[in-house]
């Protein structure tokens, strides 16, 4: 396969990845739409049903490294196909659940594990296929997550209104299988990297990293720590944004539009910062985006009017959405294509833990202090810590001279 043909097919892989992340994460996040109908029909507590969401993030984080390692060893196609079957099983199983633990297992464990099979492996595949516009390609795969609340959730809401929650979840499960099984078959192995640095990463010992070596490097610890702090900083403010707007006097239905605008801006942020990263380098754009995210979180303490909420949500969404794909670009640049699935899966596991902590922390703060102020103060501090950690990561676009000299000598 020629380089131009390979690059062209790479964009097909990018499109498939965007579809997969949209369907998988849209299905997982649609639980918010199902919460009230399930509670009313089954008599289960909302906290019990919502626990499935926490289980989702934890299961996804634990599974991400496992799926990434499998994709490095056996290829991405078998991984996403397995994840598709698990996603369908989880949705269909949850639609038939007769007890809360059955629902939590199907919707939490199975769907959470399946979600981990799409993001890290497809980001790794897209990064391996596309070299010239790698940051944009990764951003587009990640953009599927941004589109998901605008697609699956409204579809679920319409199905629930037309039928009932069980039928709605069953239909979504069948549609997910119908879309993602053929999409999985479109995923192909990427062509060989054009340079040794692309295959093995910069600074790789003896020309190659092993996963065990890479997991012990300061660079991995820095990336994992930054991604954890980034997600821990923004997940609480995002999850509690509607509640906080209502505390500030915004009407409930209007408060939802503030949340939706932040999510929509996150989609634009993924594309904007992806393009900027291709031009200026992923590290510099990541640090800038994390700084804007932290300032935006702090600024929520100073807003109260609807217009101010809208304006700040645009900036906040651009920042938190835009930085998310950049961690994958830095993993690719430093550790190379060969073990990217494993390494980005490991980094994503820390991100999932951060995502799981934010909503719980926000709920504790409000229950304890009857206000959200300390949530935003704490999230700002964690966000600035993410900036400091990201600043310590070396500029990975710079292949160290000593490594190049060693490579030339070996050749």
Tab-separated table of C-alpha atoms in Angstrom:
chain	number	residue	atom	x	y	z
A	1	UNK	CA	0.000	0.000	0.000
A	2	UNK	CA	1.466	3.390	-1.027
A	3	UNK	CA	1.942	6.184	1.436
A	4	UNK	CA	-0.860	8.347	-0.033
A	5	UNK	CA	-3.258	5.418	-0.175
A	6	UNK	CA	-2.372	4.476	3.384
A	7	UNK	CA	-2.892	8.051	4.544
A	8	UNK	CA	-6.265	8.182	2.786
A	9	UNK	CA	-7.453	5.009	4.458
A	10	UNK	CA	-6.206	6.404	7.744
A	11	UNK	CA	-9.005	8.970	7.624
A	12	UNK	CA	-11.488	6.097	7.260
A	13	UNK	CA	-10.050	4.652	10.478
A	14	UNK	CA	-10.406	8.092	12.100
A	15	UNK	CA	-14.073	8.244	11.050
A	16	UNK	CA	-14.707	4.746	12.385
A	17	UNK	CA	-13.071	5.725	15.672
A	18	UNK	CA	-15.274	8.817	15.976
A	19	UNK	CA	-18.392	6.693	15.355
A	20	UNK	CA	-17.309	4.141	17.968
A	21	UNK	CA	-16.577	6.679	20.697
A	22	UNK	CA	-19.859	8.464	19.917
A	23	UNK	CA	-22.000	5.315	20.196
A	24	UNK	CA	-20.148	3.777	23.156
A	25	UNK	CA	-19.844	6.882	25.316
A	26	UNK	CA	-23.252	8.159	24.234
A	27	UNK	CA	-24.804	4.896	25.400
A	28	UNK	CA	-22.947	5.060	28.711
A	29	UNK	CA	-23.772	8.717	29.383
A	30	UNK	CA	-27.435	8.256	28.393
A	31	UNK	CA	-28.022	6.900	31.913
A	32	UNK	CA	-28.940	10.452	32.934
A	33	UNK	CA	-31.974	10.251	30.612
A	34	UNK	CA	-32.992	6.841	31.979
A	35	UNK	CA	-32.598	7.786	35.655
A	36	UNK	CA	-36.103	9.081	36.395
A	37	UNK	CA	-38.087	6.546	34.292
A	38	UNK	CA	-36.205	3.569	35.783
A	39	UNK	CA	-36.615	4.887	39.323
A	40	UNK	CA	-40.342	5.485	38.822
A	41	UNK	CA	-40.920	2.092	37.199
A	42	UNK	CA	-38.752	-0.119	39.398
A	43	UNK	CA	-38.777	1.762	42.701
A	44	UNK	CA	-34.969	1.746	42.846
A	45	UNK	CA	-33.203	4.694	44.485
A	46	UNK	CA	-31.645	7.263	42.195
A	47	UNK	CA	-28.351	6.903	44.031
A	48	UNK	CA	-28.455	3.149	43.397
A	49	UNK	CA	-29.100	3.654	39.690
A	50	UNK	CA	-26.510	6.449	39.492
A	51	UNK	CA	-23.936	4.131	41.069
A	52	UNK	CA	-23.842	2.368	37.693
A	53	UNK	CA	-22.217	5.523	36.269
A	54	UNK	CA	-19.447	5.437	38.874
A	55	UNK	CA	-18.958	1.730	38.167
A	56	UNK	CA	-18.759	2.604	34.439
A	57	UNK	CA	-15.799	4.951	34.926
A	58	UNK	CA	-13.985	2.615	37.302
A	59	UNK	CA	-14.495	-0.425	35.039
A	60	UNK	CA	-13.456	1.594	31.987
A	61	UNK	CA	-10.282	2.755	33.732
A	62	UNK	CA	-9.327	-0.712	34.907
A	63	UNK	CA	-10.039	-2.208	31.482
A	64	UNK	CA	-8.260	0.469	29.426
A	65	UNK	CA	-4.737	-0.875	30.002
A	66	UNK	CA	-5.907	-4.447	29.344
A	67	UNK	CA	-7.568	-3.494	26.045
A	68	UNK	CA	-4.605	-1.350	24.996
A	69	UNK	CA	-2.179	-4.212	25.586
A	70	UNK	CA	-4.384	-6.601	23.602
A	71	UNK	CA	-4.552	-4.132	20.697
A	72	UNK	CA	-0.737	-3.872	20.627
A	73	UNK	CA	-0.424	-7.650	20.577
A	74	UNK	CA	-3.352	-8.855	18.460
A	75	UNK	CA	-4.460	-5.773	16.526
A	76	UNK	CA	-7.206	-3.218	17.043
A	77	UNK	CA	-9.959	-4.954	15.058
A	78	UNK	CA	-10.443	-7.915	17.418
A	79	UNK	CA	-10.414	-5.564	20.425
A	80	UNK	CA	-13.129	-3.198	19.154
A	81	UNK	CA	-15.196	-6.132	17.884
A	82	UNK	CA	-15.054	-7.718	21.348
A	83	UNK	CA	-15.951	-4.379	22.910
A	84	UNK	CA	-18.907	-4.015	20.549
A	85	UNK	CA	-20.305	-7.402	21.591
A	86	UNK	CA	-19.866	-6.470	25.280
A	87	UNK	CA	-21.584	-3.117	24.709
A	88	UNK	CA	-24.564	-4.790	23.073
A	89	UNK	CA	-24.715	-7.425	25.825
A	90	UNK	CA	-24.604	-4.741	28.515
A	91	UNK	CA	-27.392	-2.633	27.005
A	92	UNK	CA	-29.643	-5.587	26.187
A	93	UNK	CA	-28.942	-7.193	29.573
A	94	UNK	CA	-29.676	-3.948	31.447
A	95	UNK	CA	-32.963	-3.576	29.549
A	96	UNK	CA	-34.084	-6.935	30.973
A	97	UNK	CA	-32.766	-6.466	34.545
A	98	UNK	CA	-35.250	-7.250	37.315
A	99	UNK	CA	-33.056	-6.289	40.284
A	100	UNK	CA	-30.747	-3.355	40.975
A	101	UNK	CA	-27.575	-5.480	41.190
A	102	UNK	CA	-28.352	-7.000	37.770
A	103	UNK	CA	-28.733	-3.501	36.325
A	104	UNK	CA	-25.520	-2.266	37.962
A	105	UNK	CA	-23.618	-5.274	36.623
A	106	UNK	CA	-24.965	-4.981	33.062
A	107	UNK	CA	-24.927	-1.202	32.718
A	108	UNK	CA	-21.956	-0.551	34.997
A	109	UNK	CA	-19.495	-3.418	34.655
A	110	UNK	CA	-20.176	-4.666	31.109
A	111	UNK	CA	-20.677	-1.268	29.458
A	112	UNK	CA	-17.758	0.230	31.413
A	113	UNK	CA	-15.403	-2.545	30.303
A	114	UNK	CA	-16.620	-2.218	26.716
A	115	UNK	CA	-16.127	1.576	26.661
A	116	UNK	CA	-12.468	1.063	27.532
A	117	UNK	CA	-12.010	-0.994	24.372
A	118	UNK	CA	-12.777	1.870	21.992
A	119	UNK	CA	-11.038	5.065	23.090
A	120	UNK	CA	-7.399	4.117	23.748
A	121	UNK	CA	-7.119	1.446	20.996
A	122	UNK	CA	-8.786	3.622	18.322
A	123	UNK	CA	-6.748	6.679	19.310
A	124	UNK	CA	-3.615	4.532	19.008
A	125	UNK	CA	-4.759	3.210	15.617
A	126	UNK	CA	-5.560	6.694	14.284
A	127	UNK	CA	-2.225	8.002	15.528
A	128	UNK	CA	-0.406	5.155	13.773
A	129	UNK	CA	-2.224	5.775	10.489
A	130	UNK	CA	-1.911	9.573	10.362
A	131	UNK	CA	1.496	11.200	10.764
A	132	UNK	CA	1.257	14.648	9.182
A	133	UNK	CA	-1.916	15.792	10.985
A	134	UNK	CA	-1.725	13.458	13.952
A	135	UNK	CA	-3.123	15.835	16.588
A	136	UNK	CA	-6.151	16.594	14.423
A	137	UNK	CA	-6.741	12.887	13.757
A	138	UNK	CA	-6.652	12.064	17.469
A	139	UNK	CA	-8.919	15.034	18.187
A	140	UNK	CA	-11.480	13.788	15.650
A	141	UNK	CA	-11.602	10.324	17.245
A	142	UNK	CA	-12.041	12.009	20.620
A	143	UNK	CA	-14.707	14.307	19.142
A	144	UNK	CA	-17.054	11.343	18.995
A	145	UNK	CA	-17.252	11.608	22.777
A	146	UNK	CA	-18.219	15.277	22.438
A	147	UNK	CA	-20.964	14.532	19.932
A	148	UNK	CA	-22.399	11.660	21.983
A	149	UNK	CA	-24.610	13.738	24.329
A	150	UNK	CA	-26.139	15.415	21.262
A	151	UNK	CA	-27.047	12.127	19.559
A	152	UNK	CA	-27.684	9.083	21.761
A	153	UNK	CA	-29.319	10.951	24.661
A	154	UNK	CA	-32.013	12.664	22.518
A	155	UNK	CA	-32.645	9.346	20.725
A	156	UNK	CA	-33.056	7.622	24.094
A	157	UNK	CA	-35.376	10.373	25.314
A	158	UNK	CA	-37.593	10.009	22.217
A	159	UNK	CA	-37.737	6.224	22.579
A	160	UNK	CA	-38.656	6.469	26.267
A	161	UNK	CA	-41.445	8.946	25.493
A	162	UNK	CA	-42.750	6.763	22.661
A	163	UNK	CA	-42.448	3.372	24.382
A	164	UNK	CA	-40.816	2.729	27.782
A	165	UNK	CA	-37.324	2.607	29.256
A	166	UNK	CA	-36.832	-1.132	28.658
A	167	UNK	CA	-37.734	-0.889	24.977
A	168	UNK	CA	-35.549	2.197	24.594
A	169	UNK	CA	-32.475	0.521	26.087
A	170	UNK	CA	-33.079	-2.657	24.079
A	171	UNK	CA	-33.331	-0.683	20.824
A	172	UNK	CA	-30.146	1.279	21.596
A	173	UNK	CA	-28.340	-2.013	22.229
A	174	UNK	CA	-29.494	-3.454	18.902
A	175	UNK	CA	-28.630	-0.244	17.022
A	176	UNK	CA	-25.165	-0.186	18.647
A	177	UNK	CA	-24.495	-3.732	17.423
A	178	UNK	CA	-25.835	-2.947	13.946
A	179	UNK	CA	-23.572	0.103	13.613
A	180	UNK	CA	-20.386	-1.048	15.315
A	181	UNK	CA	-19.995	-4.635	14.085
A	182	UNK	CA	-19.586	-3.500	10.433
A	183	UNK	CA	-17.496	-0.520	11.606
A	184	UNK	CA	-15.143	-2.870	13.481
A	185	UNK	CA	-14.500	-4.794	10.279
A	186	UNK	CA	-13.274	-1.586	8.602
A	187	UNK	CA	-10.390	-1.273	11.065
A	188	UNK	CA	-7.110	-2.354	9.474
A	189	UNK	CA	-3.560	-2.624	10.722
A	190	UNK	CA	-1.633	0.587	9.964
A	191	UNK	CA	1.366	0.677	7.635
A	192	UNK	CA	4.861	0.490	9.098
A	193	UNK	CA	6.030	3.766	10.704
A	194	UNK	CA	8.178	5.917	8.448
A	195	UNK	CA	11.014	6.359	10.989
A	196	UNK	CA	12.452	4.361	13.919
A	197	UNK	CA	11.514	7.237	16.256
A	198	UNK	CA	7.863	6.954	15.170
A	199	UNK	CA	7.878	3.214	15.843
A	200	UNK	CA	9.683	3.202	19.175
A	201	UNK	CA	9.509	6.746	20.505
A	202	UNK	CA	12.240	9.169	21.482
A	203	UNK	CA	14.850	8.179	24.058
A	204	UNK	CA	13.910	4.491	23.758
A	205	UNK	CA	16.605	2.263	25.294
A	206	UNK	CA	18.331	0.026	22.723
A	207	UNK	CA	15.973	1.370	20.066
A	208	UNK	CA	12.789	0.010	21.718
A	209	UNK	CA	10.737	0.478	24.842
A	210	UNK	CA	9.219	-2.461	26.628
A	211	UNK	CA	5.956	-1.728	28.421
A	212	UNK	CA	7.581	-2.509	31.772
A	213	UNK	CA	10.397	-0.036	31.077
A	214	UNK	CA	8.005	2.635	29.840
A	215	UNK	CA	5.728	2.357	32.881
A	216	UNK	CA	8.692	3.161	35.138
A	217	UNK	CA	9.746	6.326	33.305
A	218	UNK	CA	9.199	9.807	34.753
A	219	UNK	CA	7.508	10.731	31.472
A	220	UNK	CA	4.746	8.172	32.006
A	221	UNK	CA	4.280	9.245	35.622
A	222	UNK	CA	4.100	12.902	34.569
A	223	UNK	CA	1.535	12.231	31.824
A	224	UNK	CA	-0.567	9.984	34.065
A	225	UNK	CA	-0.430	12.524	36.899
A	226	UNK	CA	-1.332	15.438	34.626
A	227	UNK	CA	-4.255	13.558	33.047
A	228	UNK	CA	-5.525	12.472	36.486
A	229	UNK	CA	-5.332	16.026	37.882
A	230	UNK	CA	-6.872	17.485	34.716
A	231	UNK	CA	-9.897	15.167	34.914
A	232	UNK	CA	-10.236	15.454	38.703
A	233	UNK	CA	-10.262	19.249	38.270
A	234	UNK	CA	-12.973	19.483	35.617
A	235	UNK	CA	-15.207	16.483	36.310
A	236	UNK	CA	-16.723	17.929	39.497
A	237	UNK	CA	-17.554	21.352	38.009
A	238	UNK	CA	-18.982	19.713	34.856
A	239	UNK	CA	-21.145	17.211	36.754
A	240	UNK	CA	-22.485	19.821	39.203
A	241	UNK	CA	-22.739	22.708	36.708
A	242	UNK	CA	-26.530	22.498	36.373
A	243	UNK	CA	-26.988	22.355	40.149
A	244	UNK	CA	-24.580	25.262	40.684
A	245	UNK	CA	-26.372	27.407	38.087
A	246	UNK	CA	-29.674	26.688	39.851
A	247	UNK	CA	-28.136	27.674	43.202
A	248	UNK	CA	-27.175	30.958	41.534
A	249	UNK	CA	-30.805	31.533	40.569
A	250	UNK	CA	-30.882	30.175	37.008
A	251	UNK	CA	-34.120	28.356	36.096
A	252	UNK	CA	-33.735	24.540	35.885
A	253	UNK	CA	-34.416	24.158	32.149
A	254	UNK	CA	-32.168	27.128	31.368
A	255	UNK	CA	-29.426	25.697	33.580
A	256	UNK	CA	-29.390	22.596	31.380
A	257	UNK	CA	-28.597	24.802	28.359
A	258	UNK	CA	-25.519	26.131	30.201
A	259	UNK	CA	-24.317	22.546	30.594
A	260	UNK	CA	-25.108	21.703	26.964
A	261	UNK	CA	-23.213	24.755	25.714
A	262	UNK	CA	-20.111	23.709	27.671
A	263	UNK	CA	-20.343	20.234	26.119
A	264	UNK	CA	-20.797	21.627	22.602
A	265	UNK	CA	-17.839	23.975	23.099
A	266	UNK	CA	-15.800	20.967	24.190
A	267	UNK	CA	-16.344	19.495	20.737
A	268	UNK	CA	-15.004	22.670	19.118
A	269	UNK	CA	-12.115	22.729	21.571
A	270	UNK	CA	-10.982	19.255	20.530
A	271	UNK	CA	-10.720	20.377	16.909
A	272	UNK	CA	-9.208	23.815	17.628
A	273	UNK	CA	-6.504	22.612	20.018
A	274	UNK	CA	-5.815	19.627	17.752
A	275	UNK	CA	-5.001	21.975	14.875
A	276	UNK	CA	-2.928	24.232	17.162
A	277	UNK	CA	-0.988	21.227	18.495
A	278	UNK	CA	-0.019	20.202	14.957
A	279	UNK	CA	1.403	23.693	14.479
A	280	UNK	CA	2.934	24.602	17.851
A	281	UNK	CA	3.513	21.242	19.538
A	282	UNK	CA	1.266	19.254	21.837
A	283	UNK	CA	3.079	20.108	25.085
A	284	UNK	CA	2.795	23.887	24.683
A	285	UNK	CA	-0.879	23.723	23.719
A	286	UNK	CA	-1.622	21.290	26.574
A	287	UNK	CA	-0.049	23.573	29.177
A	288	UNK	CA	-1.932	26.588	27.812
A	289	UNK	CA	-5.222	24.702	27.717
A	290	UNK	CA	-4.797	23.436	31.282
A	291	UNK	CA	-4.068	26.983	32.471
A	292	UNK	CA	-7.207	28.353	30.803
A	293	UNK	CA	-9.200	25.447	32.291
A	294	UNK	CA	-7.997	26.259	35.813
A	295	UNK	CA	-8.763	29.974	35.433
A	296	UNK	CA	-12.221	29.164	34.054
A	297	UNK	CA	-13.000	26.955	37.062
A	298	UNK	CA	-12.001	29.759	39.452
A	299	UNK	CA	-14.050	32.308	37.486
A	300	UNK	CA	-17.263	30.356	38.153
A	301	UNK	CA	-17.082	31.769	41.694
A	302	UNK	CA	-17.527	35.279	40.269
A	303	UNK	CA	-20.449	34.713	37.870
A	304	UNK	CA	-24.151	34.782	38.597
A	305	UNK	CA	-26.009	36.071	35.543
A	306	UNK	CA	-27.112	33.846	32.668
A	307	UNK	CA	-25.014	35.691	30.074
A	308	UNK	CA	-21.930	35.323	32.241
A	309	UNK	CA	-22.593	31.587	32.625
A	310	UNK	CA	-22.940	31.199	28.857
A	311	UNK	CA	-19.727	33.095	28.090
A	312	UNK	CA	-17.717	31.215	30.705
A	313	UNK	CA	-19.111	27.848	29.610
A	314	UNK	CA	-17.813	28.476	26.086
A	315	UNK	CA	-14.282	29.145	27.369
A	316	UNK	CA	-14.396	26.290	29.897
A	317	UNK	CA	-15.686	23.856	27.277
A	318	UNK	CA	-13.038	24.830	24.744
A	319	UNK	CA	-10.315	24.280	27.352
A	320	UNK	CA	-11.384	21.016	28.991
A	321	UNK	CA	-12.498	19.447	25.715
A	322	UNK	CA	-9.442	20.590	23.823
A	323	UNK	CA	-6.782	19.239	26.151
A	324	UNK	CA	-8.182	15.696	26.319
A	325	UNK	CA	-6.753	14.334	23.011
A	326	UNK	CA	-3.327	15.904	23.553
A	327	UNK	CA	-2.228	13.332	26.119
A	328	UNK	CA	-2.498	10.666	23.411
A	329	UNK	CA	-0.319	12.744	21.075
A	330	UNK	CA	2.398	13.042	23.735
A	331	UNK	CA	2.227	9.309	24.470
A	332	UNK	CA	2.656	8.619	20.744
A	333	UNK	CA	5.561	11.049	20.381
A	334	UNK	CA	7.494	9.782	23.361
A	335	UNK	CA	6.745	6.044	23.462
A	336	UNK	CA	6.062	5.393	19.768
A	337	UNK	CA	3.426	3.412	17.902
A	338	UNK	CA	4.524	-0.074	18.910
A	339	UNK	CA	3.347	0.084	22.539
A	340	UNK	CA	1.019	3.077	22.304
A	341	UNK	CA	-2.125	1.062	23.038
A	342	UNK	CA	-0.678	-0.205	26.306
A	343	UNK	CA	0.762	3.145	27.376
A	344	UNK	CA	-2.229	5.291	26.486
A	345	UNK	CA	-4.492	2.696	28.089
A	346	UNK	CA	-2.475	3.053	31.296
A	347	UNK	CA	-2.616	6.865	31.148
A	348	UNK	CA	-6.378	6.688	30.470
A	349	UNK	CA	-6.848	4.522	33.560
A	350	UNK	CA	-5.613	7.401	35.716
A	351	UNK	CA	-7.884	9.806	33.821
A	352	UNK	CA	-10.908	7.601	34.531
A	353	UNK	CA	-10.065	7.593	38.231
A	354	UNK	CA	-9.967	11.386	38.174
A	355	UNK	CA	-13.319	11.489	36.371
A	356	UNK	CA	-14.847	9.195	39.003
A	357	UNK	CA	-13.601	11.318	41.932
A	358	UNK	CA	-14.882	14.740	40.842
A	359	UNK	CA	-18.658	14.149	41.078
A	360	UNK	CA	-18.288	12.383	44.444
A	361	UNK	CA	-16.164	15.225	45.827
A	362	UNK	CA	-18.664	17.821	44.621
A	363	UNK	CA	-21.555	15.992	46.250
A	364	UNK	CA	-19.635	15.761	49.540
A	365	UNK	CA	-18.769	19.472	49.456
A	366	UNK	CA	-22.395	20.492	48.888
A	367	UNK	CA	-23.760	18.119	51.528
A	368	UNK	CA	-21.195	19.391	54.049
A	369	UNK	CA	-21.170	23.142	53.349
A	370	UNK	CA	-24.537	23.579	51.547
A	371	UNK	CA	-22.692	25.486	48.809
A	372	UNK	CA	-20.335	24.729	45.944
A	373	UNK	CA	-17.657	27.343	46.647
A	374	UNK	CA	-15.091	24.903	48.019
A	375	UNK	CA	-15.608	22.599	45.015
A	376	UNK	CA	-14.438	25.345	42.678
A	377	UNK	CA	-11.597	26.416	44.993
A	378	UNK	CA	-10.367	22.835	45.268
A	379	UNK	CA	-10.806	22.159	41.555
A	380	UNK	CA	-8.847	25.330	40.706
A	381	UNK	CA	-5.988	24.175	42.943
A	382	UNK	CA	-5.982	20.721	41.328
A	383	UNK	CA	-6.146	22.358	37.889
A	384	UNK	CA	-3.071	24.476	38.631
A	385	UNK	CA	-1.312	21.346	39.869
A	386	UNK	CA	-2.067	19.786	36.471
A	387	UNK	CA	-0.406	22.807	34.804
A	388	UNK	CA	2.704	22.415	36.966
A	389	UNK	CA	2.940	18.689	36.268
A	390	UNK	CA	2.470	19.165	32.495
A	391	UNK	CA	5.179	21.843	32.438
A	392	UNK	CA	7.695	19.298	33.703
A	393	UNK	CA	7.183	17.004	30.706
A	394	UNK	CA	10.007	17.330	28.147
A	395	UNK	CA	9.168	18.665	24.709
A	396	UNK	CA	8.688	15.336	22.975
A	397	UNK	CA	8.948	16.768	19.467
A	398	UNK	CA	12.679	17.152	20.164
A	399	UNK	CA	14.385	13.798	19.478
A	400	UNK	CA	17.340	13.838	21.911
A	401	UNK	CA	20.642	14.176	20.076
A	402	UNK	CA	22.318	11.389	22.032
A	403	UNK	CA	19.651	8.917	20.949
A	404	UNK	CA	20.021	9.964	17.317
A	405	UNK	CA	23.775	9.554	17.541
A	406	UNK	CA	23.406	6.095	19.031
A	407	UNK	CA	20.972	5.152	16.278
A	408	UNK	CA	23.380	6.361	13.583
A	409	UNK	CA	26.278	4.508	15.200
A	410	UNK	CA	24.267	1.283	15.333
A	411	UNK	CA	23.309	1.693	11.696
